[in-house]
Amino acid sequence: MLGRGLKRKLSDYEENMAGLSSAFDSSRSLPYPLKRQLVLNMCLTKLQTYKMLVEPNLHRSVLIANTVRQIQEEMRQESNQQPVNICPGIAPASHSYTGMESPGIPLQLPSGVGQQESHCCDLRSVEDPIENSLLIVSDDDMSSAISSILKDLDFVEDISPPTCLVPTGDDQPKFPENTGLKLEDDRQDLKGAECVFGSFEISNSTSYLKDLAIDDIFEDIDTSMYDSDFCCPPLMPPRSPSLATEEPLKTFPSCNSSSANNIQICRTDLSELDHIMEILVGS
Amino acid sequence: FLAGFGSLMQDMLWCFSQVKGTIDTGVTEADIISTVEFNHTGELLATGDKGGRVVIFQREQESKNQPHRRGEYNVYSTFQSHEPEFDYLKSLEIEEKINKIRWLPQQNAAYFLLSTNDKTVKLWKVSERDKRPEGYNLKDEDGRLRDPSMITVLRVPVLRPMDLMVEATPRRVFANAHTYHINSISVNSDYETYMSADDLRINLWNFEITNQSFNIVDIKPANMEELTEVITAAEFHPHHCNVFVYSSSKGTIRLCDMRTAALCDRHAKFFEEPEDPSNRSFFSEIISSISDVKFSHSGRYIMTRDYLTVKVWDLNMENRPIETYQVHDYLRSKLCSLYENDCIFDKFECVWNGSDSVIMTGSYNNFFRMFDRNTKRDVTLEASRENSKPRAILKPRKVCVGGKRRKDEISVDSLDFSKKILHTAWHPSENIIAVAATNNLYIFQDKVN
């Protein structure tokens, strides 16, 4: 058991995970594949949690990703050597795990109870409260979990490379080669935005923004006056100054969202824009 | 008194000296101490906390009245080094927590130190003012401007004594050079440059230039999906201004020579210990991640701290450490639980004593450990309020691993993992240590016989 004074979250899932990891530590006769599965689940859960954070910890993410890779490699080698699943306790999946978006990854209960040793039975009783949903994580899922979190880290972080006084061997700033489709789209958005804002770079730091439609974010704002095509010039002389300042602000959040693939950035009056940017940046 | 030189562990008894901080059981997050550092003479002791504040203690002059009590440390200066910032571009909050403080050697009456949070390094000047000019012509004593037409006599301002005032002023701000979180800073022995290291890069700065830095190490891969290793700590050699080391999350140390290339991506030496197959587990890589690296004062050795051990390496031997000390090996069977509650990612620091004969590092339950390299003896001590009577001798603690627990022992399952000692410091020449236990700073001295 963990020491006293340790904060314990109240959710059932986490309590069960703590119980499971205690079982991992204390039990000697836990089958190896089960242990491995438990560790894998913990890793993927952590990676999943980090994905939700605005700024995941790079050090931890790398360590966890390496652990997943290591387990992945081990499982690959085993499946290459033996076509049959070596642990009779874990039934092979008929379909791969699709619940990667859900925050919890429940541990699958060993289905064949028949030849269980007493320890496996004990584990089952601990796990019963956990949702008995499917768990076998496919190789691809693991790889994509690692890839996506590392790619997100890059996209969040490295907008401005360090200024170098001495030219290094490689003078070009290193661009990550993103094969992921969603990141390609983001880059195109950025290029569109750049022509309006000049050198002012916008980064899309949270991936969850991609999932939200732009309308959902601004549901409570009355946009009926502005429900025109964005191609229309937003600033008209008869408008009062307050409206004029609101208009560019409304286009601004749309530039931030990568889901706005097809929203065209209007050419607003650049001096108006400079003024707005000055206010926002607080210069 | 040749402190530490040839001291044998059995002769060295540690006594409580002072404790700084509140006794309240509820700890304000901002008060948690995040770094501790003595200056080069040991006269000053600086702490940084999560709230971005720096507190400097100064050792009082020894008095003849109480020769058995060496000078106590009292607050000398307190200032807000870093404020929380918000990066509007990335919608990220930048923590004000002070990650590291490093002192510059004293070159005049003022003291200089570097303090850093995740993104910005600052050079602070701490100076004393005990005189002030009086008798200005153009303004009166309250500072109000005088009407020049009313002035008929000119006088020369004179310096008059005043109450001692210690002021800290930021002299340089080194910003916008780190994309990732800064984990280390290190002042070069040339006293003109220093380096700052983040997860993937190390930059070299000149103290006088704040808008440029040299990038001397860059381990960021072209494709972030290939990233498997990060930089965890870095330090300059104490005597050779062209040599530095950095440690990695894979348990390796690279020694680099800045004379060979502008970008030190290729190391001059590579220190790695082959893995012990009998100790292999799912968590082997995580626990091999080095959390701290420190050169010995002599410059001949480096010490590294990973989750369960402290290792001493000889610079001339790259294939394995010359000494390995177990800090809390009883945790090896608890790794899954410690992984689940994230304790396995705790970053413990390690320190040398002045003569490089004893090394110290922290553990859980407010325990800290010392290892005598000569006698191979070790001791576990505890920083707690219960042992905090003046000059009380610290009793060695023991963790019971299994079987029958003796009266004074504590079992592994009873350890408090929220009480961790991550930061400690050792006076450069005497046996005085500073131990940070969450929001309290303990100062211990060895018993003067």
XYZ file of C-alpha atoms in Angstrom:
732
model
C 0.000 0.000 0.000
C 1.081 3.550 -0.505
C 2.262 5.660 2.335
C -0.016 7.833 4.387
C -0.354 11.463 3.522
C -0.591 10.631 -0.145
C -3.405 12.370 -1.942
C -5.801 9.880 -3.355
C -8.277 10.803 -6.001
C -11.777 9.712 -5.398
C -12.722 8.128 -8.644
C -13.330 4.422 -8.558
C -11.071 3.887 -11.504
C -8.075 5.431 -9.880
C -8.634 3.651 -6.627
C -8.733 0.427 -8.512
C -5.571 1.299 -10.384
C -3.839 1.934 -7.088
C -5.057 -1.415 -5.873
C -3.879 -3.045 -9.045
C -0.429 -1.540 -8.872
C -0.142 -2.688 -5.282
C -1.114 -6.122 -6.475
C 1.536 -5.871 -9.161
C 4.174 -4.981 -6.596
C 3.254 -7.491 -3.953
C 2.229 -10.510 -5.945
C 4.971 -12.772 -7.176
C 2.883 -15.208 -9.143
C 1.040 -12.735 -11.302
C 1.435 -13.944 -14.867
C 3.938 -11.875 -16.762
C 1.636 -10.941 -19.636
C -0.903 -9.654 -17.146
C 1.690 -7.515 -15.465
C 2.775 -6.235 -18.809
C -0.781 -5.429 -19.767
C -1.283 -3.533 -16.532
C 1.812 -1.447 -17.085
C 0.784 -0.792 -20.651
C -2.628 0.383 -19.553
C -1.120 2.707 -17.006
C 1.198 4.150 -19.627
C -1.536 4.728 -22.131
C -3.767 6.263 -19.487
C -1.047 8.680 -18.549
C -0.370 9.593 -22.145
C -4.056 10.124 -22.642
C -4.199 12.394 -19.617
C -1.222 14.369 -20.855
C -2.919 14.893 -24.189
C -5.635 16.793 -22.377
C -3.156 19.143 -20.781
C -2.304 22.392 -22.443
C 1.379 21.777 -21.857
C 2.336 18.163 -21.241
C 5.604 17.434 -19.505
C 8.058 16.507 -22.242
C 10.389 14.507 -20.014
C 7.642 12.311 -18.630
C 5.983 11.877 -21.982
C 9.201 10.637 -23.510
C 9.852 8.197 -20.671
C 6.332 6.796 -20.853
C 6.421 6.613 -24.629
C 9.671 4.662 -24.437
C 8.108 2.234 -21.986
C 5.187 1.690 -24.324
C 7.573 1.169 -27.240
C 9.509 -1.341 -25.218
C 6.394 -3.314 -24.375
C 5.222 -2.989 -27.934
C 8.476 -4.419 -29.215
C 8.314 -7.277 -26.782
C 4.781 -8.132 -27.797
C 5.733 -7.952 -31.450
C 8.556 -10.382 -30.960
C 6.310 -12.732 -29.066
C 3.664 -12.672 -31.726
C 6.332 -13.319 -34.331
C 7.608 -16.326 -32.455
C 4.284 -17.781 -31.446
C 1.188 -17.304 -33.503
C -0.967 -18.459 -30.596
C -1.591 -16.114 -27.751
C 0.634 -17.335 -24.979
C -1.476 -16.327 -22.051
C -4.615 -18.379 -21.986
C -6.126 -15.979 -19.528
C -6.417 -13.125 -21.973
C -8.766 -13.850 -24.830
C -7.710 -12.573 -28.216
C -9.769 -9.652 -29.353
C -12.162 -9.881 -32.183
C -11.885 -6.188 -32.808
C -9.224 -3.796 -31.737
C -9.627 -1.307 -28.997
C -11.251 1.845 -30.153
C -11.751 3.676 -26.952
C -8.574 5.699 -27.121
C -10.424 8.939 -26.549
C -11.936 7.880 -23.282
C -9.990 8.871 -20.241
C -10.057 5.449 -18.612
C -8.660 2.293 -20.071
C -10.121 -0.514 -18.069
C -8.206 -3.688 -17.661
C -9.752 -6.659 -19.350
C -10.660 -9.440 -17.083
C -9.231 -12.807 -17.941
C -12.145 -14.557 -19.498
C -11.135 -18.151 -19.056
C -11.488 -18.593 -15.364
C -11.229 -22.307 -15.385
C -7.593 -22.885 -14.695
C -7.017 -19.741 -12.704
C -4.707 -19.766 -9.778
C -5.934 -18.186 -6.631
C -4.105 -14.957 -7.371
C -5.902 -14.427 -10.610
C -9.166 -14.878 -8.823
C -8.153 -12.279 -6.281
C -7.390 -9.883 -9.089
C -10.768 -10.477 -10.595
C -12.533 -9.523 -7.458
C -10.551 -6.296 -7.330
C -11.372 -5.510 -10.917
C -15.049 -6.331 -10.853
C -16.136 -2.763 -10.284
C -14.218 -1.773 -13.388
C -16.180 -1.663 -16.544
C -15.646 -4.917 -18.284
C -14.984 -3.495 -21.683
C -12.537 -4.641 -24.204
C -8.965 -3.846 -23.895
C -6.468 -5.456 -26.166
C -4.570 -2.564 -27.608
C -3.354 -3.040 -31.078
C 0.137 -2.275 -32.179
C -1.097 0.555 -34.343
C -2.994 2.117 -31.509
C 0.095 2.168 -29.365
C 2.196 3.685 -32.091
C -0.393 6.291 -32.860
C -0.717 7.167 -29.176
C 3.005 7.785 -28.947
C 3.177 9.611 -32.229
C 0.287 11.873 -31.532
C 1.504 13.019 -28.175
C 5.019 13.679 -29.410
C 3.756 15.513 -32.444
C 1.469 17.617 -30.308
C 4.392 18.499 -28.103
C 6.335 19.729 -31.065
C 3.493 21.764 -32.417
C 2.764 23.321 -29.046
C 6.289 24.233 -28.233
C 8.659 25.096 -30.942
C 7.385 28.166 -32.709
C 10.539 30.190 -32.292
C 13.835 28.378 -32.522
C 16.632 29.801 -30.382
C 18.587 32.720 -31.806
C 22.055 31.586 -32.797
C 24.979 33.939 -32.948
C 27.308 31.459 -34.562
C 25.860 29.757 -37.590
C 25.519 26.113 -36.875
C 26.111 23.481 -39.493
C 22.458 23.509 -40.313
C 21.294 27.039 -40.977
C 17.780 26.136 -41.875
C 15.392 25.961 -38.965
C 14.431 22.353 -38.562
C 10.865 21.703 -39.501
C 9.308 18.549 -38.183
C 8.267 16.293 -41.006
C 4.647 15.883 -40.209
C 3.049 13.055 -41.963
C -0.158 13.446 -39.979
C -2.885 14.874 -42.089
C -4.323 17.181 -39.483
C -1.027 18.941 -38.993
C -0.682 19.516 -42.725
C -3.977 21.331 -42.653
C -2.831 23.423 -39.718
C 0.251 24.541 -41.548
C -1.821 25.679 -44.491
C -4.036 27.620 -42.174
C -1.004 29.277 -40.697
C 0.228 30.316 -44.092
C -3.130 31.879 -44.799
C -3.061 33.677 -41.499
C 0.480 34.837 -41.989
C -0.331 36.898 -45.007
C -2.715 38.928 -42.908
C -0.707 39.172 -39.732
C 2.726 39.322 -41.234
C 5.319 37.765 -39.001
C 2.821 37.341 -36.219
C 2.554 33.573 -35.798
C -0.450 31.859 -34.448
C -0.159 28.489 -32.934
C -2.889 26.043 -32.289
C -1.801 24.720 -28.997
C -4.678 22.594 -27.906
C -5.802 19.739 -30.059
C -9.254 19.739 -28.544
C -10.035 22.887 -30.455
C -10.035 20.831 -33.605
C -12.985 18.853 -32.401
C -15.138 21.849 -31.637
C -17.014 23.577 -34.372
C -16.343 27.268 -34.385
C -20.020 27.970 -33.828
C -20.116 26.051 -30.586
C -17.528 28.231 -28.949
C -19.370 31.427 -29.697
C -22.895 30.185 -29.235
C -23.796 32.817 -26.720
C -22.563 35.680 -28.835
C -25.137 37.244 -31.076
C -23.582 37.109 -34.464
C -26.709 37.795 -36.453
C -25.356 41.127 -37.591
C -22.221 39.544 -38.879
C -23.604 36.451 -40.474
C -22.345 37.435 -43.847
C -19.791 35.692 -45.904
C -16.340 36.446 -44.582
C -15.311 37.583 -48.008
C -17.358 40.751 -47.574
C -15.309 43.654 -46.367
C -16.078 43.872 -42.681
C -15.370 47.536 -42.184
C -17.800 50.084 -43.621
C -17.496 53.824 -43.071
C -20.957 54.287 -41.530
C -20.187 51.821 -38.739
C -19.476 53.158 -35.322
C -15.919 52.669 -34.057
C -16.996 50.090 -31.477
C -18.468 47.841 -34.111
C -15.447 48.306 -36.260
C -13.211 47.038 -33.503
C -15.439 44.065 -32.836
C -15.363 42.851 -36.388
C -11.646 42.053 -36.649
C -11.878 40.457 -33.218
C -14.473 38.081 -34.511
C -12.283 37.038 -37.348
C -9.381 36.536 -34.974
C -10.699 33.482 -33.136
C -11.629 31.864 -36.387
C -8.027 32.108 -37.440
C -7.096 30.290 -34.275
C -9.159 27.244 -34.968
C -7.784 24.679 -37.291
C -11.219 23.311 -37.982
C -11.834 26.488 -39.951
C -10.187 24.993 -42.974
C -12.470 26.597 -45.399
C -12.877 30.013 -43.806
C -11.082 32.521 -45.866
C -9.183 35.172 -44.073
C -10.312 38.545 -45.298
C -7.967 41.290 -46.044
C -8.900 43.795 -43.417
C -7.546 47.199 -43.116
C -4.002 46.570 -41.911
C -3.776 49.685 -39.796
C -6.953 48.707 -37.981
C -5.460 45.314 -37.418
C -2.218 46.720 -36.094
C -4.190 48.756 -33.655
C -6.120 45.724 -32.447
C -2.969 43.667 -32.113
C -1.368 46.377 -30.074
C -4.262 46.284 -27.667
C -4.181 42.516 -27.400
C -0.446 42.272 -26.919
C -0.585 45.129 -24.503
C 2.293 47.070 -25.987
C 39.052 23.447 11.846
C 39.479 21.318 8.767
C 35.867 20.573 8.186
C 35.072 17.380 6.433
C 38.637 16.599 5.595
C 39.180 13.001 6.515
C 36.119 13.010 8.782
C 34.937 9.546 9.514
C 31.221 8.977 9.558
C 31.366 7.470 13.012
C 32.959 10.617 14.396
C 30.597 12.965 12.656
C 27.421 13.661 14.537
C 24.902 16.048 13.106
C 22.982 18.509 15.230
C 19.959 20.561 14.569
C 20.787 24.225 14.170
C 17.841 26.123 12.731
C 14.621 25.716 10.836
C 13.004 28.366 8.643
C 9.399 28.352 7.573
C 6.005 27.935 9.144
C 4.888 25.094 11.325
C 1.386 25.054 9.856
C 0.325 21.663 8.652
C -1.439 23.176 5.657
C 1.227 24.066 3.162
C 0.690 26.942 0.768
C 1.855 25.790 -2.627
C 3.802 29.000 -3.177
C 5.938 28.395 -0.100
C 7.309 25.088 -1.289
C 11.071 25.457 -1.591
C 12.297 24.531 -5.040
C 16.035 25.214 -4.838
C 18.740 25.757 -2.205
C 22.272 27.037 -2.776
C 25.179 28.293 -0.686
C 27.406 30.960 -2.215
C 31.106 30.346 -2.761
C 32.169 31.368 0.731
C 29.190 29.899 2.533
C 28.364 33.274 3.988
C 25.075 33.394 2.127
C 22.406 30.750 1.643
C 19.725 31.290 -0.984
C 16.403 29.540 -1.419
C 13.885 29.818 -4.231
C 10.269 28.770 -3.981
C 7.300 27.914 -6.144
C 5.920 31.405 -5.701
C 8.896 32.868 -7.538
C 10.489 34.375 -4.431
C 14.132 34.268 -3.443
C 15.126 34.432 0.214
C 18.776 34.945 1.091
C 20.102 34.153 4.547
C 23.362 35.546 5.841
C 25.539 33.955 8.415
C 26.073 36.158 11.398
C 29.567 36.786 12.680
C 30.710 34.296 15.248
C 30.577 35.665 18.742
C 33.116 35.073 21.408
C 30.349 34.636 23.947
C 29.077 31.464 22.365
C 32.019 29.723 20.774
C 30.238 26.394 20.617
C 27.583 27.843 18.417
C 28.744 28.761 15.009
C 27.117 31.659 13.265
C 23.427 31.353 12.609
C 21.783 32.173 9.324
C 19.336 35.064 9.376
C 17.258 36.592 6.653
C 19.333 39.029 4.646
C 17.143 39.783 1.659
C 13.818 38.672 0.202
C 12.639 39.547 -3.248
C 10.260 38.457 -5.952
C 12.454 37.080 -8.681
C 9.900 35.810 -11.172
C 6.241 36.507 -11.680
C 3.731 34.203 -13.304
C 3.448 34.983 -16.966
C 0.988 34.141 -19.636
C 2.170 33.360 -23.106
C -0.658 34.757 -25.224
C 0.507 33.143 -28.411
C 0.418 29.632 -27.081
C -2.215 30.098 -24.385
C 0.226 28.783 -21.850
C 0.880 29.825 -18.317
C 4.561 30.150 -17.481
C 5.185 29.120 -13.914
C 7.021 31.483 -11.645
C 8.614 28.646 -9.733
C 12.368 29.117 -9.299
C 14.011 26.030 -10.736
C 17.604 26.887 -9.931
C 19.753 29.533 -8.262
C 23.457 29.807 -8.938
C 25.790 32.301 -7.310
C 28.518 34.192 -9.053
C 31.821 34.484 -7.224
C 32.071 37.744 -5.387
C 34.115 40.350 -7.187
C 33.151 43.509 -5.332
C 30.978 44.554 -2.434
C 27.794 43.391 -4.102
C 26.568 39.820 -4.477
C 25.325 38.452 -7.766
C 23.176 35.435 -8.434
C 21.363 33.854 -11.333
C 17.824 32.627 -10.831
C 15.680 30.897 -13.392
C 12.164 29.657 -13.921
C 11.070 27.492 -16.858
C 11.770 30.135 -19.468
C 13.744 33.131 -18.247
C 17.069 33.532 -16.474
C 17.711 36.670 -14.443
C 20.873 38.129 -12.993
C 20.224 39.745 -9.634
C 22.470 42.149 -7.794
C 22.156 42.163 -4.041
C 23.859 45.125 -2.429
C 23.939 46.918 0.855
C 23.269 50.506 1.428
C 24.205 51.998 4.766
C 24.744 55.610 3.773
C 22.624 58.039 1.935
C 23.368 61.402 0.435
C 21.814 64.380 2.146
C 21.766 67.997 1.207
C 20.699 68.072 -2.374
C 20.289 71.454 -3.943
C 17.396 70.883 -6.270
C 15.201 68.774 -4.048
C 14.457 68.767 -0.361
C 14.641 65.849 2.056
C 11.239 64.537 1.037
C 12.221 64.497 -2.560
C 10.085 67.394 -3.599
C 11.606 69.660 -6.126
C 12.642 73.040 -4.942
C 11.971 76.144 -6.855
C 15.306 77.007 -8.479
C 14.657 80.704 -8.151
C 14.540 80.326 -4.368
C 17.965 78.798 -4.124
C 20.572 81.269 -3.083
C 23.309 79.038 -1.725
C 24.937 75.971 -3.214
C 26.008 73.120 -1.000
C 27.755 69.829 -1.566
C 25.672 66.791 -0.610
C 27.265 64.641 2.090
C 26.907 60.969 2.850
C 25.303 60.245 6.173
C 24.849 56.848 7.790
C 21.459 55.194 7.661
C 19.969 51.896 8.727
C 21.336 49.072 6.705
C 19.228 48.379 3.694
C 19.723 45.397 1.446
C 18.344 45.822 -1.995
C 18.051 43.372 -4.830
C 17.864 44.676 -8.358
C 17.536 42.723 -11.586
C 20.558 43.609 -13.672
C 19.979 41.366 -16.655
C 17.040 39.434 -18.011
C 17.885 36.609 -20.408
C 14.622 35.740 -22.076
C 13.127 34.113 -25.141
C 15.888 31.624 -25.743
C 14.222 28.463 -24.517
C 11.316 26.737 -26.116
C 11.334 23.929 -23.583
C 11.573 24.055 -19.822
C 14.889 25.135 -18.314
C 16.192 22.519 -15.892
C 19.749 23.744 -15.217
C 21.975 26.776 -15.171
C 25.703 26.714 -14.577
C 28.216 29.536 -14.207
C 31.436 29.032 -16.133
C 34.810 29.218 -14.417
C 35.701 32.144 -16.654
C 32.983 34.107 -14.805
C 32.043 35.714 -18.095
C 29.676 33.133 -19.439
C 27.087 30.705 -18.198
C 24.870 28.057 -19.718
C 21.182 27.274 -19.478
C 19.788 23.875 -20.399
C 16.261 22.823 -21.262
C 14.848 19.442 -22.298
C 16.372 19.540 -25.747
C 18.863 22.374 -25.980
C 21.706 24.047 -24.134
C 22.537 27.707 -24.656
C 25.682 29.626 -23.773
C 25.316 33.192 -22.609
C 27.625 36.094 -21.982
C 26.569 37.947 -18.859
C 26.708 41.238 -20.670
C 24.557 40.249 -23.613
C 20.912 39.489 -23.073
C 19.515 39.427 -26.574
C 21.692 36.677 -27.987
C 22.935 33.301 -26.933
C 24.943 30.549 -28.544
C 23.198 27.248 -28.968
C 25.814 24.662 -28.050
C 23.758 21.485 -27.776
C 20.636 20.581 -29.695
C 19.245 17.072 -29.474
C 15.891 17.808 -30.991
C 15.263 15.366 -33.839
C 13.937 16.595 -37.160
C 10.871 14.504 -36.535
C 9.576 14.708 -32.983
C 8.188 11.215 -33.280
C 11.782 10.031 -33.148
C 12.383 11.690 -29.813
C 13.460 9.146 -27.239
C 15.777 11.093 -24.976
C 15.815 14.466 -23.231
C 18.438 16.498 -21.397
C 17.900 16.380 -17.659
C 20.803 18.361 -16.163
C 23.991 20.145 -17.208
C 27.023 21.643 -15.503
C 30.319 23.309 -16.376
C 33.593 21.845 -15.235
C 34.777 23.758 -12.155
C 38.187 24.593 -13.632
C 38.176 24.026 -17.395
C 35.970 26.664 -18.940
C 35.620 24.759 -22.203
C 34.302 21.541 -20.671
C 30.793 20.739 -19.548
C 28.627 17.673 -19.009
C 24.975 16.970 -19.518
C 22.874 14.031 -18.405
C 19.953 12.384 -20.140
C 16.725 10.597 -19.394
C 18.371 7.363 -20.540
C 20.917 7.386 -17.741
C 23.848 8.566 -19.821
C 26.249 11.459 -19.349
C 27.995 13.271 -22.160
C 31.089 15.365 -21.657
C 31.619 18.029 -24.291
C 34.500 20.274 -25.206
C 33.503 23.607 -26.669
C 36.822 23.984 -28.416
C 36.074 21.208 -30.861
C 32.979 22.649 -32.483
C 30.488 25.448 -32.165
C 27.648 22.998 -31.839
C 28.640 20.321 -29.367
C 26.355 17.624 -30.673
C 29.210 15.162 -30.692
C 30.461 14.390 -27.268
C 34.062 14.021 -26.259
C 33.179 11.362 -23.688
C 30.128 9.216 -23.170
C 29.427 7.699 -19.773
C 27.029 4.795 -19.565
C 26.778 1.771 -17.352
C 25.629 -1.459 -18.963
C 22.295 -2.567 -17.652
C 22.117 -5.230 -14.987
C 19.888 -7.910 -16.517
C 18.865 -9.276 -13.135
C 17.295 -5.957 -12.219
C 15.427 -5.506 -15.445
C 11.784 -4.432 -15.174
C 9.254 -2.431 -17.097
C 10.431 0.591 -15.188
C 14.147 0.142 -15.763
C 14.421 3.015 -18.160
C 12.343 5.377 -16.073
C 14.393 4.776 -12.954
C 17.637 5.166 -14.883
C 16.763 8.733 -15.849
C 19.347 10.990 -14.238
C 17.832 13.772 -12.168
C 21.032 15.598 -11.209
C 24.685 15.739 -12.219
C 27.408 17.466 -10.212
C 31.138 17.797 -10.687
C 33.266 17.202 -7.630
C 35.094 20.267 -6.348
C 38.303 18.760 -7.623
C 36.891 18.360 -11.099
C 38.034 14.745 -11.260
C 34.674 13.101 -10.694
C 31.044 13.535 -11.540
C 28.172 12.371 -9.420
C 24.788 11.426 -10.843
C 21.465 10.732 -9.160
C 18.841 8.472 -10.610
C 15.712 7.273 -8.890
C 17.231 4.644 -6.643
C 20.980 5.292 -6.603
C 23.783 7.838 -6.520
C 26.787 7.083 -8.691
C 30.281 8.517 -8.778
C 32.101 8.453 -12.100
C 35.764 8.997 -12.805
C 36.177 11.275 -15.811
C 38.732 8.872 -17.163
C 36.457 5.850 -17.125
C 33.386 5.921 -19.303
C 32.120 2.382 -19.186
C 30.921 2.287 -15.617
C 30.825 4.330 -12.412
C 33.529 3.808 -9.827
C 31.042 3.885 -6.967
C 27.334 3.178 -6.661
C 25.331 3.920 -3.537
C 21.828 2.650 -2.864
C 19.634 5.438 -1.618
C 16.416 3.521 -0.988
C 16.626 0.162 -2.693
C 13.578 -1.035 -0.736
C 11.517 0.953 -3.219
C 12.543 -1.372 -6.021
C 9.666 -3.687 -5.197
C 7.213 -0.803 -5.127
C 7.922 0.625 -8.527
C 4.500 -0.004 -9.990
C 2.758 1.872 -7.193
C 5.307 4.652 -7.416
C 4.723 4.837 -11.136
C 0.992 4.993 -10.658
C 1.204 7.927 -8.273
C 3.958 9.629 -10.311
C 6.486 9.532 -7.483
C 8.787 7.662 -9.820
C 9.284 10.946 -11.687
C 10.511 12.836 -8.607
C 13.797 14.597 -9.290
C 16.191 14.293 -6.409
C 19.384 16.361 -6.308
C 22.736 15.345 -4.886
C 25.650 17.300 -3.406
C 29.319 16.903 -2.515
C 30.848 18.123 0.711
C 33.724 20.573 0.513
C 36.436 17.938 0.390
C 34.556 15.547 -1.917
C 34.723 12.828 0.717
C 31.018 12.688 1.569
C 27.977 12.862 -0.704
C 24.407 13.596 0.283
C 20.997 13.185 -1.288
C 17.343 13.179 -0.231
C 14.659 10.539 0.001
C 11.061 10.217 1.187
C 9.522 10.650 4.631
C 11.798 13.686 5.032
C 14.774 11.368 5.164
C 18.108 12.272 3.660
C 21.166 10.113 3.232
C 24.902 10.666 3.460
C 27.581 8.381 2.099
C 31.202 8.559 3.176
C 33.266 7.598 0.161
C 36.310 6.664 2.189
C 34.832 4.545 4.953
C 31.864 3.354 2.876
C 29.630 4.075 5.837
C 26.252 5.641 5.267
C 23.623 7.212 7.465
C 19.959 8.106 7.154
C 18.783 11.227 8.959
C 15.428 12.914 9.202
C 14.432 16.563 8.941
C 11.492 16.944 11.232
C 10.171 19.323 13.827
C 10.338 16.606 16.470
C 14.106 16.555 16.258
C 14.350 20.311 16.296
C 15.575 21.180 19.729
C 18.626 23.443 19.661
C 21.810 21.454 19.172
C 19.886 18.210 19.436
C 21.846 15.394 17.881
C 20.111 13.743 14.969
C 19.461 10.107 15.508
C 20.104 7.808 12.560
C 16.938 6.391 11.060
C 16.391 2.992 9.577
C 13.821 1.591 7.218
C 12.717 -1.919 7.905
C 12.364 -3.923 4.744
C 10.717 -7.067 5.913
C 10.435 -9.378 8.827
C 10.425 -8.081 12.322
C 10.450 -4.368 12.743
C 12.611 -3.096 15.552
C 11.350 -0.389 17.833
C 12.985 2.592 16.153
C 12.591 1.398 12.630
C 9.933 2.431 10.194
C 8.418 0.054 7.710
C 8.390 0.781 4.004
C 4.620 0.876 3.906
C 4.518 3.584 6.545
C 6.721 5.986 4.635
C 5.139 9.289 3.754
C 5.735 9.808 0.053
C 4.419 13.339 0.133
C 7.337 14.371 2.329
C 10.199 14.316 -0.111
C 13.580 15.945 0.217
C 14.555 16.915 -3.297
C 16.906 19.833 -2.576
C 19.881 19.942 -0.258
C 23.048 22.019 -0.069
C 26.416 21.629 1.660
C 28.533 24.551 2.846
C 31.627 24.848 0.629
C 34.155 24.397 3.419
C 32.394 23.523 6.668
C 30.078 20.804 7.828
C 26.910 22.825 7.608
C 24.061 21.500 5.500
C 20.773 22.991 4.389
C 17.882 20.616 3.741
C 14.612 21.706 2.141
C 11.607 19.765 3.401
C 8.612 21.034 1.446
C 8.154 24.536 2.863
C 10.705 24.323 5.654
C 14.429 24.850 5.461
C 16.485 22.932 8.010
C 20.065 23.825 8.812
C 22.207 21.215 10.505
C 25.789 21.436 11.705
C 28.169 18.808 12.866
C 28.814 18.627 16.534
C 31.907 20.491 17.520
C 33.744 18.366 19.977
